[in-house]
Each structure stands twice: as C-alpha cells, then as structure tokens.
Amino acid sequence: MTRADAAVTLRGVSRVYGRGAAAVRAVDDVTIEFPRGGWTAVMGPSGSGKSTLLHCAAGLERVDAGQVLLGGTDLTAARDRELTALRRTRIGFVFQSFNLIGSLTAAQNVALPLRLAGRRPRGSEVRDTLAAVGLADRVRHRPRELSGGQQQRVAIARAMVTRPDVLFADEPTGALDSSAAHVVLDLMRQMADAGQAIVMVTHDPVAAARADAVIFLRDGRVVDRLAGAGPREVADRLAGWEARR
Amino acid sequence: MMGMSPSFASTQAWTISRRSLAERWQLFAGAFLSVTLGVALVQSSLLLLISAALYEPPAGLSAADRMEFTDSTAAVVSMLGIILGIATFLAGFIISSTFAFTVAQRRRDLALLRLVGAGRGQVRRLLLGEAVLLGTLGAAVGVPLGLVVMAAQTWLLRRMGFVPDGFRGEWREWILAGSFGTGIVLAVAGAMVAARRAARVRPLEALRETGDAARVMTVTRWLAGLLFFGGALALIIVAPHGGPDGGAAMAMNVPLPAAIAAAALSPLVVPLLGCLLPTGSGVAGVLARANLWDARRRSASVAAPLIVLVALVVGTAGAGQTFTTSGIDELRRQTHADLVVGTTGPPATAIAAVPGVATASTESSLPVTYTTGHGEDAETETGSALVIDPAAYALAHSAGSSLTSLSGHAVAAGPSGDVPAHGTVKIELPGLKLGSLPIVAAAPTTMSGGADLLLPPGVAPASLLESAPTRSFVTLRPGADLPTTRAALAKIGTVSTTDAWLTADAKARTKTSDKIMLVIMGLGGLYALIGVVNSIVIGAAARRREFAEARITGLTRTQVVRSALLESAAVTVAGLVLGAVAAAGAYWAAVASTAAVTGHGTLSVPWPLVGAVCLVALLVTGATSLITSWSATRRPPITLLAARE
Ligand SMILES: Nc1ncnc2c1ncn2[C@@H]1O[C@H](COP(=O)(O)OP(=O)(O)OP(=O)(O)O)[C@@H](O)[C@H]1O
Ligand SMILES: [Mg+2]
C-alpha cells in the first residue's frame, strides 16, 4: 500500500492519445512516488509527456491504465464530484500561462477557490496569502494590470490559499524572465522548506536545480533520476537524454 | 462531499454572474435583446388575438353587414392565431439559440472556474441564474415594448382593412405573468442544454478546445436534426392526402420543422462551403476557410436565424402562391364561358335573349349563416351562398350531372367543400330564417374554394336578391360576332373575358391571405434578421484576441477585415442555401398536393421575393461583419495580447 511519506503515488500509469497507427503513448507505464514535503522537478525533451504526466497525477486527465493515489484516495476511481472537491481542497495547480480570470481582481482570484468551496474567506486569509507571494500592494489590481511574474505569483497564491496537499506546476517560470523566475522559485523553495509537496515541470536546469530531486522523462517513460544536483549537472544530464534520439 | 449551503452557492453564483455581465457585455446585450423582442412580439400577438376573439360588432349594423362582420372577424382571429404561432416559434428558436451560443462562447471562462474547483452543479446554477436574470430583465423591457408593437400591429391591421376603426388591442393584467413567464422559460430552456454541456466537459479539454469540448455535432443536435427532419418529411408525405385546405395548411407548415432540422445539421454543411471560396483570394481567403472549419459553432449560430428567415418567408409565400395559381388554373380548365357579365341583382333583361348568346349561367351571391349537425355536434358558420340555375351552372362549370337533383325546397353543397354532401342544413339569410333544408346534391370541390352553398331559384326571395352581387357566365353561339355581342351585353352590366374575370376574382379572394403573409413576414422576418445581427455581434466580441493574433503574425488590418467579410459571406450563402432546401420541402408538398387535388401539379416560385431576401441577407450580414470586425481591430493588437489572462 501507499507509504505514509508519499503525497502522490502513480502505479503503472499509461495515457494514450488517438487510436491505431496514430496512437501516441504520451505516458507509458510510469510508476513513481512524489514524497510529502519534497519538491520534485520533472524534465525531458519536448513532447516527452511531462505535461500529460502532471495532468494525470493531478486528476485533470483520465488515465488509460494504472492507478493514481493522492494520499489514500484513488483518483482514477473518483467521480467528477469528488475530483472537483479535491481540486478545491487538496490539489493546487499552476499553469505556464497563468490562467487567471481576467474580470476579477488579484484578491478575488485568490479568494475564488475558498468561495467555491462554500467558505467565506476571512479578510486576512487572502491578504496574507498575497503578502506571502510579495503582492500585498497589488490586491485590487486586475490581471491585465500586473506583470507576467506578478500574475504567476497571484496564480500560485490562488493554488496555495486552500493549503493543498500537493502543488502541481507546469513550467511556472516558462513565460518569465530570469529575475521574475528567481522570485517565483524562491517562493516555491520557501514553501517546500515549510513542508509543502511540489511537483514541477520545467525546461530550465536552474529551476530544476532548486528542487530536491529531478526525474527525467523520455517517450513517456521515467528514464533517470537525480537528487541534490546543481544546475550544471542537471543541464548535462538533460542534454545527454536529448541527444539520444 | 461538497458540504456547502445552497444559499451560499447561489450568492456566489450571483457575484460571478454580475461580474461576467460587466465584462462580456456584448454577449449579454445580445441575449437580452433577443428576449426583449421575443416577449414583445408574443405578448402583442396574444393580446390582439384575445381582443379580436372577444370583439363585439358595433350596434346599429344591418343584418347583412352583421353577417359580413362575423365572417371577417373569424378570418382575423384565425390570422392572429397563425401570427401568434409564428411569433412563439421564432421567439423560442431565436432566444434559445442565442443563449446556447453565449454559453458556448464563454466555455474558456467556465473551464477556468472548473479548474479552480467549481463543481458541475455550480457552473449549471451560475448559467441558469444568468438566464433567469436576463429573462426577467428582457421581459421587464419587453412588456412596455410589446405595447408599442401592439400599436404598430393594430395600425397595420386597420390600414389593411382587417379590423374596423373602433378596434383596439386591450391590456390584460395577467399578461404580465404570461410575458415574464415566456421570457424566463424560453431563456432558461435555451441555456439549459448548453449549461449541462458546459458543466459536463472536462475542464482541461474545454481550456484547450479539444476532445468533447470541440465537438459541435452533439447528440442533442443530431437528435433534434433527425427528429424535425422526420417531422417535415411526414408533413410532405401526408399533405397530398389532406384535400385542398388540409394540403395547403400542411405544405405551408413544412418550413418550420424543416428549418429547425436544417439549422441543427448546419455544422455539417457550412464548412463545406469554405471549399467553394475562390482560391485566388490570397491570405484572407486561407484564413476565412480555416475559420469556417475551426469555428463551426459560430458559423452555425449565424446561419440558424438565416435559415429560418428564408424557409419561413420564401417557403410559406411560395407554397401559398402555388396554391393560388393552381386554383386559377383549375378554374380556367373547368369554366366554359366566353364572357362574364357583372350586375347588381339578377339582370333586368334576359341575357339569353341577347343575339349571339347561346347559354348564360346567372349566379347571385348572398351572405349566409348555416348550421350543420345536431345537438352537441351542431356547428354554425358564416359564409356565402350562390343562387343559381342548376342546369346552366352545370354547363358553365363542368359540374356534369352532379346538380340534376337540385330543385324545389333544397340546397346543394358548394365548391368550398365546407358543407357535407348529405343530410340537412339550417340556413339563415340576412333577416330571414329559412329553417332546415335537405342537402340533395354537391358541386365538385375546387382548390380555390368558392361558395359554401348553392340554392335553386325560388328559395331566396326576390327582395333579397335585388342588391346581391351577381355574375353571368355567357357562351356565344358558333359564328356569333364577339364585338357586337359584347357591346349588346355592356348595356346590361360590366363585361369582361372569362380569363380576366377569373384572375381578378382570384386576386380579390387571395388579397386577404396575401396581406396576412405580409404581416407575418414583416414581423417574423425582421425578428429573424435581428437574430442574425445578434449572432455576428456576439461572435465578433470573442474574436478580438483572434484578430490581434492574426495581425501580430503579419496580416494587415484590411486583410483581417477582408477575411472576416469573406467568412461572413460564405456563412450567409450557406444559410441561404439551407433555408432554400427547407423551403423546397414546402414546394414539394405544395406540388404534390395540387397534383392530388386538381390532377395537375403546379409550382409558382416568387422570384422577386427570393432575390430580395438574398440581397437583404447579404447586405445585412456584410455590413454587420464589416462594422464589428473594423471596431474589434481598432486598438493596436499588442495592447490586447500583452494583457494575457
Ligand atoms: N490532446 C492531445 N491529443 C493528442 N495527442 C496529444 C494531446 N496532448 C498531448 N499529446 C501528445 O502527447 C505527447 C506528450 O505531450 P505533452 O504535452 O505531455 O508533452 P510535454 O513533455 O509537456 O512537451 P513540452 O515540453 O513541449 O510541453 C506529445 O507527443 C503530444 O503530441
Ligand atoms: Mg508541456
């Protein structure tokens, strides 16, 4: 059974797009555990199935085979109603393109998951979460009035406000310049140090090196794993896998 | 598992509703407009129908005028019934398709909500809450607007002589409940299917527009398309067996189900038209072709009201015209006479005595109230009776030997077919109760109708006949000189050739139904056209980003606008073609029915009307697309793209 220290467990998970000759095994029989209180980076060549793996682990995508366990809950067997409730309470998701709701202010965007869960957010709760991502003075701004880095921090605040078991992030720094990326990565490091489980897809060796462990995907399979490596070592390993075509 | 109080969930839904109202105002303005106009049209038609049904003839009318009055009121009531039916159909169709479209246009917003944890129920409640709000607001403006529409409709009816000057549409208290009910029910019904679907698709697919979210031909669409296609087909098949009146009614009803079927199945057809766009039209053409395929949903929403417009106007008018032409052709074949002499009251000099005249059938028309059936089944109607000489009538109208037994104190069923061929009928002429008379014969039924009853001479007193409009069908002796005879007859009454008289008579009789068509087409066509404009505006509101992306890629503003115009032209042509297919269904039924009734299939297409509808549709969609795409590209593209969500 699931070990107590695993936040998310994938067992023999496969996801196939299309049928017959056109079928793509985006995730191919992956078995992996993401530890509680640890930050895992997922790397690999473009099209290797990183995003698909993340979506499956977060219950956003159906799996064709295998099992996804969030703590003790089997996501593959969960119905939409349960998945929705999990999204509100135990799973946080951050996209490369922020996906904030344009008509709502930063504070309203962050408060949204709480309100959807039927909770009236305490005034301080939203403000504290925004302050934690360094945006205490941008509470009333709308997304179009914020920079890319600021928007991504609002998105992280929105994902974190429910104190989820796991935070999933798909290339959270992909649309940011290096200094904005630095702020976001520092923020995630703080969260991981405070015991937050994070699974992050990235192309950037510098970002991956901030994580506790890095796994490498190729053609939908986990092919390698590194722990406590620096940016140079991560970059070399990635280049190695990308070269073996 | 959700553990939330319903009241809180709905408060939440309202908050988001209000926000999205402010943000996407074009969508909501379009939906609001469709409800307002729909409610106004339905309310006005309903109030007028009730006012007409309860209308009492003014005091002091003569008996004959009173009968005429009752006859014309019955015609107005049935006309208003048709108008109410069409208004309700249009309102239901346009409101529900507009709401479905606005929901589809916001799929991305809804997917974002779902991603941060909104449940299916919450999305559904949000959308239905919006529908209730818009339905209520729309009705609140639609009720006063309905009074304006009613004033316009009453003016139209009065201008055309359908109702006397004293007629007024009257306000009823309960219509408030009716109108608000109509607005809310139609809005919610329209949003329901779309809301269920928006809530059902997986959020990630909705965000990426893949999988289920990208499917346009949903099960509901297929079902609706095939069901109404079957309905239209059934009407077409049954129409030839419905007799003259039933056949006409069924043929004229074919456009409604046929239009729904064509609209539902349009996403299959519209993109195909993209292939017909001239390949030489450069990058704008390439973009337009790609958009036609990629935005099948949007194209279908613009095409749908166009299809209804064409089917309704061209289909109904053409079927009606076909029946009229067929009626005239039939009379032409049946009537054996060279000249027709019109007089007031039977001619003073015997027409048969005029040199050159072989035979003459003199027929005087009287208004009549007649009752058929007994006890519970008794039915009283107002119509017209012809006083005839049976033998001469049979010769002039190819009635053969069917009227030989008509004589003495008896009547025959007339060519209208409304009176049974057997039994008895209780007859009341102006100011004179004739009591029950046996029906001893029946003239052959004709397509164009005519008198309800034929009376032999002697039944109606001469005093009544004195003022009755009378015509005599005259045949000349072989070798008689036409001008001389004509001149002699002109001393008795107004003379015309049989052909000219039949055409004039048919025109006079179909004047009423022609005017009815005008009223229905005017209002219905206008509403459908507004539906088209609505869809284009709603579609363009969501396209600012798409236009900006195209311009960032290197297209000029003119190229973007030209591509939008090309696309709208292709969609318009597709809508016109599909509408024409639906109208063709009505024509098919009309040809089959006229063939079954008269033995000769007739088709008469109102080409000037067809041309006018096509021209107006192309102009309106073209102008709307030009204005919306021009204003959507007003700001430099980067200001839109930089503000990523
Ligand atoms: N909706 C889909 N339908 C069909 N194939 C898909 C779909 N989504 C992804 N794929 C395919 O699955 C494979 C993995 O895609 P995925 O998005 O997971 O890659 P990725 O590793 O995230 O790539 P990148 O680094 O470029 O974002 C790719 O070959 C892609 O073409
Ligand atoms: Mg990816």
mmCIF file of N, CA and C and ligand atoms in Angstrom, chain A residues 17 24 26 45-52 171 203, chain B residues 208 210, ligand 1:
data_model
loop_
_atom_site.group_PDB
_atom_site.id
_atom_site.type_symbol
_atom_site.label_atom_id
_atom_site.label_comp_id
_atom_site.label_asym_id
_atom_site.label_seq_id
_atom_site.Cartn_x
_atom_site.Cartn_y
_atom_site.Cartn_z
ATOM 1 N N TYR A 17 -3.024 8.794 -26.492
ATOM 2 C CA TYR A 17 -3.869 9.675 -27.309
ATOM 3 C C TYR A 17 -4.063 9.044 -28.671
ATOM 4 N N VAL A 24 -0.540 7.753 -29.732
ATOM 5 C CA VAL A 24 0.664 8.281 -29.091
ATOM 6 C C VAL A 24 0.627 7.873 -27.624
ATOM 7 N N ALA A 26 1.617 8.941 -24.634
ATOM 8 C CA ALA A 26 2.175 10.145 -24.024
ATOM 9 C C ALA A 26 2.781 9.819 -22.663
ATOM 10 N N PRO A 45 12.774 15.995 -22.941
ATOM 11 C CA PRO A 45 12.627 16.705 -24.214
ATOM 12 C C PRO A 45 11.175 17.111 -24.452
ATOM 13 N N SER A 46 10.994 18.056 -25.349
ATOM 14 C CA SER A 46 9.646 18.488 -25.691
ATOM 15 C C SER A 46 8.849 17.311 -26.256
ATOM 16 N N GLY A 47 7.642 17.125 -25.787
ATOM 17 C CA GLY A 47 6.802 16.023 -26.274
ATOM 18 C C GLY A 47 7.046 14.717 -25.548
ATOM 19 N N SER A 48 7.854 14.755 -24.474
ATOM 20 C CA SER A 48 8.169 13.506 -23.778
ATOM 21 C C SER A 48 7.055 13.092 -22.821
ATOM 22 N N GLY A 49 6.046 13.949 -22.645
ATOM 23 C CA GLY A 49 4.907 13.547 -21.818
ATOM 24 C C GLY A 49 4.882 14.177 -20.439
ATOM 25 N N LYS A 50 5.666 15.233 -20.226
ATOM 26 C CA LYS A 50 5.743 15.855 -18.901
ATOM 27 C C LYS A 50 4.399 16.436 -18.476
ATOM 28 N N SER A 51 3.809 17.236 -19.378
ATOM 29 C CA SER A 51 2.533 17.867 -19.026
ATOM 30 C C SER A 51 1.461 16.805 -18.794
ATOM 31 N N THR A 52 1.464 15.796 -19.670
ATOM 32 C CA THR A 52 0.459 14.740 -19.534
ATOM 33 C C THR A 52 0.601 14.037 -18.194
ATOM 34 N N GLU A 171 5.678 24.260 -15.919
ATOM 35 C CA GLU A 171 6.534 25.343 -16.391
ATOM 36 C C GLU A 171 6.112 26.698 -15.813
ATOM 37 N N HIS A 203 11.764 23.284 -18.126
ATOM 38 C CA HIS A 203 12.811 23.127 -19.132
ATOM 39 C C HIS A 203 14.123 23.700 -18.641
ATOM 40 N N ARG B 208 -8.436 23.754 -23.732
ATOM 41 C CA ARG B 208 -7.647 23.563 -24.947
ATOM 42 C C ARG B 208 -8.526 23.435 -26.174
ATOM 43 N N THR B 210 -10.247 20.827 -27.081
ATOM 44 C CA THR B 210 -10.034 19.528 -27.720
ATOM 45 C C THR B 210 -11.110 18.575 -27.237
HETATM 46 N N1 LIG C 1 -4.895 16.231 -26.560
HETATM 47 C C1 LIG C 1 -3.957 15.518 -27.209
HETATM 48 N N2 LIG C 1 -4.287 14.778 -28.282
HETATM 49 C C2 LIG C 1 -3.366 14.043 -28.938
HETATM 50 N N3 LIG C 1 -2.078 13.979 -28.591
HETATM 51 C C3 LIG C 1 -1.678 14.705 -27.540
HETATM 52 C C4 LIG C 1 -2.584 15.514 -26.798
HETATM 53 N N4 LIG C 1 -1.893 16.109 -25.787
HETATM 54 C C5 LIG C 1 -0.631 15.701 -25.926
HETATM 55 N N5 LIG C 1 -0.464 14.857 -26.962
HETATM 56 C C6 LIG C 1 0.759 14.199 -27.394
HETATM 57 O O1 LIG C 1 1.312 13.555 -26.267
HETATM 58 C C7 LIG C 1 2.722 13.712 -26.247
HETATM 59 C C8 LIG C 1 3.146 14.313 -24.918
HETATM 60 O O2 LIG C 1 2.623 15.621 -24.809
HETATM 61 P P1 LIG C 1 2.945 16.554 -23.557
HETATM 62 O O3 LIG C 1 2.143 17.782 -23.715
HETATM 63 O O4 LIG C 1 2.747 15.766 -22.325
HETATM 64 O O5 LIG C 1 4.499 16.840 -23.778
HETATM 65 P P2 LIG C 1 5.473 17.741 -22.900
HETATM 66 O O6 LIG C 1 6.536 16.835 -22.426
HETATM 67 O O7 LIG C 1 4.720 18.511 -21.897
HETATM 68 O O8 LIG C 1 6.083 18.694 -24.016
HETATM 69 P P3 LIG C 1 6.525 20.237 -23.886
HETATM 70 O O9 LIG C 1 7.806 20.251 -23.151
HETATM 71 O O10 LIG C 1 6.701 20.662 -25.308
HETATM 72 O O11 LIG C 1 5.413 20.971 -23.193
HETATM 73 C C9 LIG C 1 3.076 14.589 -27.422
HETATM 74 O O12 LIG C 1 3.579 13.769 -28.439
HETATM 75 C C10 LIG C 1 1.778 15.206 -27.848
HETATM 76 O O13 LIG C 1 1.736 15.357 -29.239
#
